Amino acid sequence: MSDMTSPARAWTRWQDWVEVVLGVVAVLSPLWLDTTNTVTWTLIVLGALIALDGLFSLAMPGVVYGEYVQVVLGVLLFISPWVMGFTDMAGAMWSSFIIGALTLIMGLAALPAANTAHRGMAGQH
């Protein structure tokens, strides 16, 4: 397989790019949503972690645990309205639900490619 089509090629997996964008949207969402201090920091921290893990997965496509981290972060963002008590703030709640669910889906969608990239790198250690 050539380097151009190799699944282990850095900065090419679309699912990870989507994760980065989702994280940035979560970080910036307090700019257009009505939030409290708690909601703002929840969205900023989880969004930043999602974006950073997406960048990590892009840079190191053969590291499978990065995709599992995305799945966990997606779940955390999805449940954050209940855990952090902002189910009464519709915009922030729905943003958390949607961004969290999409992050979870993208993490799961990237797992097969990450596993393939990891197996392809096994002989390079």
Short mmCIF file of N, CA, C and O in Angstrom, two decimals:
data_model
loop_
_atom_site.label_atom_id
_atom_site.label_comp_id
_atom_site.label_asym_id
_atom_site.label_seq_id
_atom_site.Cartn_x
_atom_site.Cartn_y
_atom_site.Cartn_z
N MET A 1 0.85 -1.18 0.00
CA MET A 1 0.00 0.00 0.00
C MET A 1 0.90 1.23 0.00
O MET A 1 1.84 1.33 0.77
N SER A 2 0.59 2.19 -0.83
CA SER A 2 1.42 3.39 -0.90
C SER A 2 1.14 4.32 0.26
O SER A 2 0.12 4.22 0.92
N ASP A 3 2.09 5.26 0.51
CA ASP A 3 1.92 6.21 1.60
C ASP A 3 0.70 7.09 1.39
O ASP A 3 0.11 7.57 2.33
N MET A 4 0.30 7.35 0.15
CA MET A 4 -0.83 8.23 -0.12
C MET A 4 -2.15 7.61 0.31
O MET A 4 -3.08 8.31 0.65
N THR A 5 -2.26 6.29 0.31
CA THR A 5 -3.51 5.64 0.69
C THR A 5 -3.41 4.95 2.04
O THR A 5 -4.37 4.34 2.48
N SER A 6 -2.30 5.06 2.70
CA SER A 6 -2.11 4.40 3.99
C SER A 6 -3.04 4.98 5.05
O SER A 6 -3.15 6.18 5.20
N PRO A 7 -3.75 4.10 5.78
CA PRO A 7 -4.64 4.59 6.82
C PRO A 7 -3.88 5.21 8.00
O PRO A 7 -4.47 5.88 8.81
N ALA A 8 -2.56 5.00 8.07
CA ALA A 8 -1.77 5.54 9.17
C ALA A 8 -1.21 6.92 8.84
O ALA A 8 -0.43 7.46 9.60
N ARG A 9 -1.60 7.51 7.75
CA ARG A 9 -1.10 8.82 7.36
C ARG A 9 -1.70 9.90 8.26
O ARG A 9 -2.91 10.02 8.39
N ALA A 10 -0.84 10.68 8.88
CA ALA A 10 -1.28 11.70 9.83
C ALA A 10 -2.05 12.82 9.14
O ALA A 10 -1.83 13.11 7.97
N TRP A 11 -2.97 13.43 9.88
CA TRP A 11 -3.72 14.62 9.49
C TRP A 11 -4.71 14.38 8.35
O TRP A 11 -5.10 15.30 7.66
N THR A 12 -5.12 13.13 8.14
CA THR A 12 -6.01 12.85 7.02
C THR A 12 -7.36 12.25 7.41
O THR A 12 -8.25 12.21 6.57
N ARG A 13 -7.52 11.79 8.62
CA ARG A 13 -8.77 11.09 8.97
C ARG A 13 -9.89 12.10 9.21
O ARG A 13 -9.84 12.89 10.15
N TRP A 14 -10.92 12.07 8.40
CA TRP A 14 -11.99 13.06 8.44
C TRP A 14 -12.74 13.05 9.76
O TRP A 14 -13.18 14.10 10.23
N GLN A 15 -12.89 11.87 10.38
CA GLN A 15 -13.62 11.80 11.64
C GLN A 15 -12.94 12.65 12.72
O GLN A 15 -13.60 13.31 13.53
N ASP A 16 -11.60 12.63 12.72
CA ASP A 16 -10.86 13.40 13.71
C ASP A 16 -10.97 14.90 13.44
O ASP A 16 -11.01 15.70 14.38
N TRP A 17 -11.01 15.29 12.17
CA TRP A 17 -11.23 16.71 11.84
C TRP A 17 -12.60 17.16 12.34
O TRP A 17 -12.75 18.26 12.86
N VAL A 18 -13.60 16.30 12.18
CA VAL A 18 -14.94 16.64 12.68
C VAL A 18 -14.90 16.80 14.20
O VAL A 18 -15.51 17.72 14.75
N GLU A 19 -14.17 15.93 14.89
CA GLU A 19 -14.04 16.04 16.35
C GLU A 19 -13.41 17.37 16.75
O GLU A 19 -13.85 18.01 17.71
N VAL A 20 -12.39 17.80 16.03
CA VAL A 20 -11.75 19.09 16.32
C VAL A 20 -12.76 20.22 16.16
O VAL A 20 -12.87 21.09 17.03
N VAL A 21 -13.51 20.19 15.07
CA VAL A 21 -14.52 21.24 14.83
C VAL A 21 -15.59 21.21 15.93
O VAL A 21 -15.98 22.26 16.45
N LEU A 22 -16.05 20.03 16.30
CA LEU A 22 -17.05 19.92 17.36
C LEU A 22 -16.52 20.50 18.67
O LEU A 22 -17.25 21.20 19.39
N GLY A 23 -15.27 20.21 18.99
CA GLY A 23 -14.67 20.75 20.21
C GLY A 23 -14.60 22.27 20.17
O GLY A 23 -14.91 22.94 21.17
N VAL A 24 -14.20 22.82 19.04
CA VAL A 24 -14.11 24.28 18.90
C VAL A 24 -15.50 24.91 19.02
O VAL A 24 -15.67 25.94 19.68
N VAL A 25 -16.51 24.29 18.42
CA VAL A 25 -17.88 24.80 18.53
C VAL A 25 -18.32 24.80 20.00
O VAL A 25 -18.92 25.77 20.47
N ALA A 26 -18.02 23.72 20.73
CA ALA A 26 -18.39 23.67 22.14
C ALA A 26 -17.68 24.78 22.93
O ALA A 26 -18.30 25.45 23.76
N VAL A 27 -16.39 24.99 22.66
CA VAL A 27 -15.64 26.03 23.35
C VAL A 27 -16.23 27.42 23.08
O VAL A 27 -16.35 28.25 23.99
N LEU A 28 -16.61 27.67 21.84
CA LEU A 28 -17.11 28.99 21.46
C LEU A 28 -18.60 29.18 21.74
O LEU A 28 -19.08 30.32 21.75
N SER A 29 -19.35 28.12 21.98
CA SER A 29 -20.80 28.22 22.12
C SER A 29 -21.27 29.16 23.24
O SER A 29 -22.33 29.77 23.09
N PRO A 30 -20.53 29.35 24.34
CA PRO A 30 -21.00 30.33 25.33
C PRO A 30 -21.08 31.76 24.78
O PRO A 30 -21.74 32.61 25.38
N LEU A 31 -20.45 32.02 23.64
CA LEU A 31 -20.53 33.35 23.04
C LEU A 31 -21.94 33.66 22.53
O LEU A 31 -22.35 34.81 22.48
N TRP A 32 -22.68 32.63 22.09
CA TRP A 32 -24.02 32.87 21.54
C TRP A 32 -25.13 32.21 22.35
O TRP A 32 -26.30 32.34 22.02
N LEU A 33 -24.78 31.52 23.42
CA LEU A 33 -25.79 30.89 24.27
C LEU A 33 -25.90 31.63 25.60
O LEU A 33 -24.93 32.20 26.09
N ASP A 34 -27.10 31.60 26.17
CA ASP A 34 -27.26 32.09 27.54
C ASP A 34 -26.72 31.01 28.46
O ASP A 34 -27.19 29.87 28.43
N THR A 35 -25.72 31.36 29.27
CA THR A 35 -25.09 30.38 30.15
C THR A 35 -24.84 31.00 31.52
O THR A 35 -24.92 32.20 31.70
N THR A 36 -24.50 30.12 32.44
CA THR A 36 -23.99 30.55 33.74
C THR A 36 -22.50 30.26 33.74
O THR A 36 -21.96 29.67 32.79
N ASN A 37 -21.84 30.64 34.81
CA ASN A 37 -20.41 30.37 34.92
C ASN A 37 -20.12 28.86 34.83
O ASN A 37 -19.19 28.44 34.14
N THR A 38 -20.93 28.06 35.50
CA THR A 38 -20.75 26.60 35.48
C THR A 38 -20.91 26.04 34.07
O THR A 38 -20.11 25.22 33.62
N VAL A 39 -21.95 26.48 33.38
CA VAL A 39 -22.20 25.98 32.02
C VAL A 39 -21.07 26.40 31.09
O VAL A 39 -20.58 25.60 30.29
N THR A 40 -20.66 27.66 31.21
CA THR A 40 -19.58 28.16 30.35
C THR A 40 -18.33 27.31 30.52
O THR A 40 -17.74 26.86 29.54
N TRP A 41 -17.93 27.08 31.76
CA TRP A 41 -16.70 26.31 31.99
C TRP A 41 -16.85 24.84 31.61
O TRP A 41 -15.90 24.21 31.15
N THR A 42 -18.05 24.29 31.76
CA THR A 42 -18.28 22.90 31.32
C THR A 42 -18.08 22.79 29.82
O THR A 42 -17.37 21.90 29.34
N LEU A 43 -18.68 23.71 29.07
CA LEU A 43 -18.54 23.69 27.61
C LEU A 43 -17.11 23.97 27.17
O LEU A 43 -16.59 23.33 26.25
N ILE A 44 -16.45 24.91 27.83
CA ILE A 44 -15.07 25.24 27.45
C ILE A 44 -14.12 24.09 27.74
O ILE A 44 -13.32 23.70 26.88
N VAL A 45 -14.21 23.52 28.93
CA VAL A 45 -13.27 22.45 29.31
C VAL A 45 -13.49 21.20 28.46
O VAL A 45 -12.55 20.65 27.88
N LEU A 46 -14.74 20.74 28.39
CA LEU A 46 -15.00 19.53 27.60
C LEU A 46 -14.74 19.78 26.11
O LEU A 46 -14.19 18.91 25.43
N GLY A 47 -15.11 20.94 25.61
CA GLY A 47 -14.85 21.27 24.21
C GLY A 47 -13.36 21.30 23.90
O GLY A 47 -12.91 20.78 22.88
N ALA A 48 -12.58 21.90 24.79
CA ALA A 48 -11.13 21.96 24.59
C ALA A 48 -10.52 20.56 24.61
O ALA A 48 -9.65 20.24 23.79
N LEU A 49 -10.99 19.72 25.53
CA LEU A 49 -10.48 18.34 25.59
C LEU A 49 -10.84 17.57 24.32
O LEU A 49 -10.04 16.79 23.81
N ILE A 50 -12.05 17.77 23.82
CA ILE A 50 -12.47 17.11 22.58
C ILE A 50 -11.58 17.57 21.41
O ILE A 50 -11.09 16.75 20.63
N ALA A 51 -11.38 18.88 21.29
CA ALA A 51 -10.55 19.40 20.20
C ALA A 51 -9.11 18.92 20.32
O ALA A 51 -8.50 18.51 19.32
N LEU A 52 -8.55 18.95 21.52
CA LEU A 52 -7.16 18.51 21.71
C LEU A 52 -7.00 17.03 21.42
O LEU A 52 -6.02 16.62 20.80
N ASP A 53 -7.97 16.22 21.85
CA ASP A 53 -7.87 14.79 21.56
C ASP A 53 -8.03 14.52 20.07
O ASP A 53 -7.38 13.63 19.52
N GLY A 54 -8.88 15.31 19.40
CA GLY A 54 -9.00 15.18 17.95
C GLY A 54 -7.68 15.50 17.26
O GLY A 54 -7.27 14.80 16.34
N LEU A 55 -7.01 16.55 17.71
CA LEU A 55 -5.69 16.91 17.15
C LEU A 55 -4.67 15.81 17.43
O LEU A 55 -3.86 15.46 16.56
N PHE A 56 -4.70 15.25 18.64
CA PHE A 56 -3.80 14.15 18.98
C PHE A 56 -4.05 12.96 18.05
O PHE A 56 -3.10 12.37 17.53
N SER A 57 -5.32 12.63 17.83
CA SER A 57 -5.66 11.51 16.95
C SER A 57 -5.24 11.77 15.50
O SER A 57 -4.85 10.86 14.79
N LEU A 58 -5.34 13.03 15.08
CA LEU A 58 -4.88 13.38 13.74
C LEU A 58 -3.37 13.22 13.60
O LEU A 58 -2.88 12.73 12.59
N ALA A 59 -2.65 13.66 14.61
CA ALA A 59 -1.19 13.61 14.57
C ALA A 59 -0.66 12.17 14.71
O ALA A 59 0.37 11.83 14.13
N MET A 60 -1.37 11.35 15.47
CA MET A 60 -0.93 9.98 15.74
C MET A 60 -2.07 9.01 15.43
O MET A 60 -2.71 8.49 16.34
N PRO A 61 -2.34 8.77 14.15
CA PRO A 61 -3.52 7.99 13.76
C PRO A 61 -3.50 6.53 14.19
O PRO A 61 -4.54 5.89 14.18
N GLY A 62 -2.36 6.00 14.59
CA GLY A 62 -2.30 4.61 15.00
C GLY A 62 -2.52 4.39 16.49
O GLY A 62 -2.48 3.26 16.96
N VAL A 63 -2.77 5.46 17.23
CA VAL A 63 -3.00 5.34 18.68
C VAL A 63 -4.51 5.20 18.90
O VAL A 63 -5.26 6.17 18.83
N VAL A 64 -4.94 3.99 19.16
CA VAL A 64 -6.36 3.68 19.22
C VAL A 64 -7.04 4.30 20.44
O VAL A 64 -8.19 4.73 20.37
N TYR A 65 -6.35 4.41 21.56
CA TYR A 65 -7.02 4.88 22.78
C TYR A 65 -7.52 6.31 22.65
O TYR A 65 -8.44 6.72 23.37
N GLY A 66 -6.98 7.09 21.71
CA GLY A 66 -7.49 8.44 21.48
C GLY A 66 -8.95 8.44 21.07
O GLY A 66 -9.72 9.33 21.43
N GLU A 67 -9.35 7.43 20.32
CA GLU A 67 -10.75 7.33 19.89
C GLU A 67 -11.65 6.93 21.05
O GLU A 67 -12.78 7.40 21.16
N TYR A 68 -11.14 6.09 21.95
CA TYR A 68 -11.91 5.75 23.14
C TYR A 68 -12.08 6.97 24.04
O TYR A 68 -13.13 7.17 24.65
N VAL A 69 -11.05 7.80 24.12
CA VAL A 69 -11.14 9.04 24.88
C VAL A 69 -12.23 9.93 24.28
O VAL A 69 -13.03 10.53 25.02
N GLN A 70 -12.30 10.01 22.95
CA GLN A 70 -13.35 10.80 22.30
C GLN A 70 -14.74 10.29 22.68
O GLN A 70 -15.65 11.08 22.93
N VAL A 71 -14.90 8.99 22.69
CA VAL A 71 -16.19 8.40 23.05
C VAL A 71 -16.57 8.81 24.47
O VAL A 71 -17.70 9.25 24.73
N VAL A 72 -15.63 8.71 25.40
CA VAL A 72 -15.89 9.08 26.79
C VAL A 72 -16.21 10.58 26.90
O VAL A 72 -17.16 10.97 27.59
N LEU A 73 -15.45 11.42 26.20
CA LEU A 73 -15.71 12.86 26.24
C LEU A 73 -17.08 13.18 25.64
O LEU A 73 -17.80 14.05 26.15
N GLY A 74 -17.46 12.49 24.58
CA GLY A 74 -18.79 12.68 24.00
C GLY A 74 -19.90 12.32 24.99
O GLY A 74 -20.88 13.06 25.13
N VAL A 75 -19.72 11.22 25.70
CA VAL A 75 -20.70 10.82 26.71
C VAL A 75 -20.75 11.86 27.83
O VAL A 75 -21.83 12.26 28.28
N LEU A 76 -19.58 12.31 28.29
CA LEU A 76 -19.55 13.32 29.36
C LEU A 76 -20.26 14.61 28.94
O LEU A 76 -21.01 15.19 29.74
N LEU A 77 -20.03 15.06 27.72
CA LEU A 77 -20.70 16.27 27.26
C LEU A 77 -22.21 16.03 27.14
O LEU A 77 -23.01 16.89 27.50
N PHE A 78 -22.59 14.85 26.68
CA PHE A 78 -24.01 14.53 26.53
C PHE A 78 -24.73 14.53 27.87
O PHE A 78 -25.86 15.03 27.98
N ILE A 79 -24.11 13.99 28.91
CA ILE A 79 -24.77 13.91 30.23
C ILE A 79 -24.55 15.16 31.09
O ILE A 79 -25.17 15.29 32.14
N SER A 80 -23.71 16.07 30.63
CA SER A 80 -23.38 17.24 31.44
C SER A 80 -24.58 18.11 31.84
O SER A 80 -24.57 18.66 32.95
N PRO A 81 -25.63 18.25 31.02
CA PRO A 81 -26.77 19.05 31.50
C PRO A 81 -27.40 18.49 32.78
O PRO A 81 -27.82 19.25 33.64
N TRP A 82 -27.44 17.18 32.90
CA TRP A 82 -27.99 16.58 34.11
C TRP A 82 -27.00 16.66 35.26
O TRP A 82 -27.36 17.01 36.37
N VAL A 83 -25.75 16.33 34.98
CA VAL A 83 -24.73 16.30 36.02
C VAL A 83 -24.44 17.70 36.57
O VAL A 83 -24.31 17.89 37.78
N MET A 84 -24.36 18.68 35.67
CA MET A 84 -24.02 20.04 36.08
C MET A 84 -25.25 20.91 36.33
O MET A 84 -25.12 22.07 36.69
N GLY A 85 -26.44 20.36 36.12
CA GLY A 85 -27.68 21.04 36.48
C GLY A 85 -28.10 22.18 35.57
O GLY A 85 -28.57 23.21 36.05
N PHE A 86 -27.96 22.00 34.26
CA PHE A 86 -28.42 23.06 33.38
C PHE A 86 -29.45 22.58 32.34
O PHE A 86 -29.52 23.08 31.23
N THR A 87 -30.31 21.66 32.77
CA THR A 87 -31.38 21.19 31.88
C THR A 87 -32.44 22.27 31.64
O THR A 87 -33.22 22.16 30.69
N ASP A 88 -32.46 23.30 32.47
CA ASP A 88 -33.42 24.39 32.28
C ASP A 88 -32.93 25.44 31.27
O ASP A 88 -33.68 26.35 30.93
N MET A 89 -31.72 25.31 30.78
CA MET A 89 -31.15 26.23 29.79
C MET A 89 -31.16 25.52 28.45
O MET A 89 -30.20 24.82 28.09
N ALA A 90 -32.24 25.71 27.70
CA ALA A 90 -32.49 24.92 26.49
C ALA A 90 -31.34 24.98 25.48
O ALA A 90 -30.92 23.94 24.96
N GLY A 91 -30.82 26.15 25.20
CA GLY A 91 -29.76 26.26 24.20
C GLY A 91 -28.51 25.50 24.60
O GLY A 91 -27.96 24.72 23.80
N ALA A 92 -28.06 25.68 25.82
CA ALA A 92 -26.86 24.99 26.30
C ALA A 92 -27.12 23.49 26.42
O ALA A 92 -26.24 22.68 26.09
N MET A 93 -28.31 23.13 26.87
CA MET A 93 -28.64 21.72 27.01
C MET A 93 -28.60 21.03 25.64
O MET A 93 -27.95 19.99 25.48
N TRP A 94 -29.29 21.60 24.65
CA TRP A 94 -29.33 20.97 23.33
C TRP A 94 -27.97 20.99 22.65
O TRP A 94 -27.61 20.04 21.94
N SER A 95 -27.20 22.03 22.87
CA SER A 95 -25.84 22.06 22.32
C SER A 95 -25.02 20.92 22.90
O SER A 95 -24.29 20.23 22.18
N SER A 96 -25.13 20.70 24.20
CA SER A 96 -24.40 19.60 24.85
C SER A 96 -24.85 18.25 24.33
O SER A 96 -24.03 17.37 24.05
N PHE A 97 -26.17 18.09 24.18
CA PHE A 97 -26.69 16.83 23.65
C PHE A 97 -26.18 16.57 22.24
O PHE A 97 -25.67 15.49 21.94
N ILE A 98 -26.31 17.55 21.37
CA ILE A 98 -25.96 17.37 19.96
C ILE A 98 -24.45 17.22 19.77
O ILE A 98 -24.00 16.27 19.10
N ILE A 99 -23.66 18.11 20.35
CA ILE A 99 -22.21 18.03 20.20
C ILE A 99 -21.68 16.76 20.87
O ILE A 99 -20.80 16.08 20.32
N GLY A 100 -22.23 16.42 22.03
CA GLY A 100 -21.80 15.19 22.72
C GLY A 100 -22.11 13.95 21.90
O GLY A 100 -21.26 13.06 21.75
N ALA A 101 -23.34 13.88 21.35
CA ALA A 101 -23.72 12.71 20.55
C ALA A 101 -22.88 12.61 19.28
O ALA A 101 -22.40 11.52 18.93
N LEU A 102 -22.65 13.74 18.61
CA LEU A 102 -21.82 13.71 17.39
C LEU A 102 -20.37 13.33 17.71
O LEU A 102 -19.73 12.62 16.94
N THR A 103 -19.86 13.79 18.84
CA THR A 103 -18.50 13.42 19.25
C THR A 103 -18.42 11.92 19.51
O THR A 103 -17.47 11.25 19.07
N LEU A 104 -19.40 11.39 20.19
CA LEU A 104 -19.47 9.95 20.45
C LEU A 104 -19.51 9.18 19.13
O LEU A 104 -18.76 8.22 18.92
N ILE A 105 -20.35 9.60 18.21
CA ILE A 105 -20.49 8.93 16.90
C ILE A 105 -19.18 9.00 16.12
O ILE A 105 -18.74 8.00 15.53
N MET A 106 -18.53 10.15 16.10
CA MET A 106 -17.27 10.30 15.36
C MET A 106 -16.16 9.45 15.99
O MET A 106 -15.35 8.86 15.28
N GLY A 107 -16.13 9.38 17.31
CA GLY A 107 -15.14 8.52 17.98
C GLY A 107 -15.34 7.06 17.59
O GLY A 107 -14.38 6.35 17.28
N LEU A 108 -16.59 6.62 17.59
CA LEU A 108 -16.88 5.23 17.20
C LEU A 108 -16.59 5.01 15.71
O LEU A 108 -16.08 3.95 15.34
N ALA A 109 -16.90 6.01 14.88
CA ALA A 109 -16.64 5.88 13.44
C ALA A 109 -15.15 5.82 13.13
O ALA A 109 -14.74 5.20 12.14
N ALA A 110 -14.33 6.45 13.95
CA ALA A 110 -12.88 6.46 13.71
C ALA A 110 -12.18 5.21 14.25
O ALA A 110 -11.03 4.94 13.87
N LEU A 111 -12.84 4.45 15.10
CA LEU A 111 -12.20 3.27 15.69
C LEU A 111 -11.69 2.27 14.65
O LEU A 111 -10.55 1.81 14.77
N PRO A 112 -12.47 1.88 13.63
CA PRO A 112 -11.94 0.92 12.65
C PRO A 112 -10.68 1.44 11.94
O PRO A 112 -9.72 0.70 11.76
N ALA A 113 -10.68 2.72 11.58
CA ALA A 113 -9.51 3.29 10.90
C ALA A 113 -8.32 3.34 11.85
O ALA A 113 -7.18 3.06 11.45
N ALA A 114 -8.55 3.67 13.11
CA ALA A 114 -7.46 3.70 14.09
C ALA A 114 -6.90 2.30 14.32
O ALA A 114 -5.68 2.13 14.42
N ASN A 115 -7.77 1.31 14.39
CA ASN A 115 -7.31 -0.08 14.56
C ASN A 115 -6.49 -0.53 13.35
O ASN A 115 -5.45 -1.18 13.50
N THR A 116 -6.94 -0.20 12.16
CA THR A 116 -6.20 -0.54 10.93
C THR A 116 -4.84 0.14 10.92
O THR A 116 -3.83 -0.48 10.60
N ALA A 117 -4.82 1.43 11.28
CA ALA A 117 -3.55 2.16 11.32
C ALA A 117 -2.62 1.56 12.36
O ALA A 117 -1.42 1.43 12.15
N HIS A 118 -3.18 1.17 13.49
CA HIS A 118 -2.37 0.56 14.57
C HIS A 118 -1.76 -0.77 14.09
O HIS A 118 -0.58 -1.02 14.31
N ARG A 119 -2.56 -1.59 13.44
CA ARG A 119 -2.03 -2.86 12.93
C ARG A 119 -0.97 -2.62 11.87
O ARG A 119 0.02 -3.34 11.79
N GLY A 120 -1.15 -1.59 11.04
CA GLY A 120 -0.18 -1.26 10.01
C GLY A 120 1.14 -0.78 10.59
O GLY A 120 2.20 -0.92 9.97
N MET A 121 1.10 -0.21 11.78
CA MET A 121 2.31 0.30 12.42
C MET A 121 2.99 -0.75 13.28
O MET A 121 4.09 -0.54 13.75
N ALA A 122 2.34 -1.91 13.47
CA ALA A 122 2.87 -2.93 14.38
C ALA A 122 4.28 -3.39 13.97
O ALA A 122 5.11 -3.64 14.82
N GLY A 123 4.54 -3.49 12.69
CA GLY A 123 5.84 -3.94 12.24
C GLY A 123 6.91 -2.86 12.29
O GLY A 123 8.08 -3.12 12.06
N GLN A 124 6.53 -1.63 12.61
CA GLN A 124 7.47 -0.52 12.61
C GLN A 124 8.09 -0.27 13.96
O GLN A 124 8.95 0.58 14.10
N HIS A 125 7.67 -0.97 15.01
CA HIS A 125 8.18 -0.74 16.36
C HIS A 125 9.59 -1.23 16.49
O HIS A 125 9.99 -2.23 16.14
#
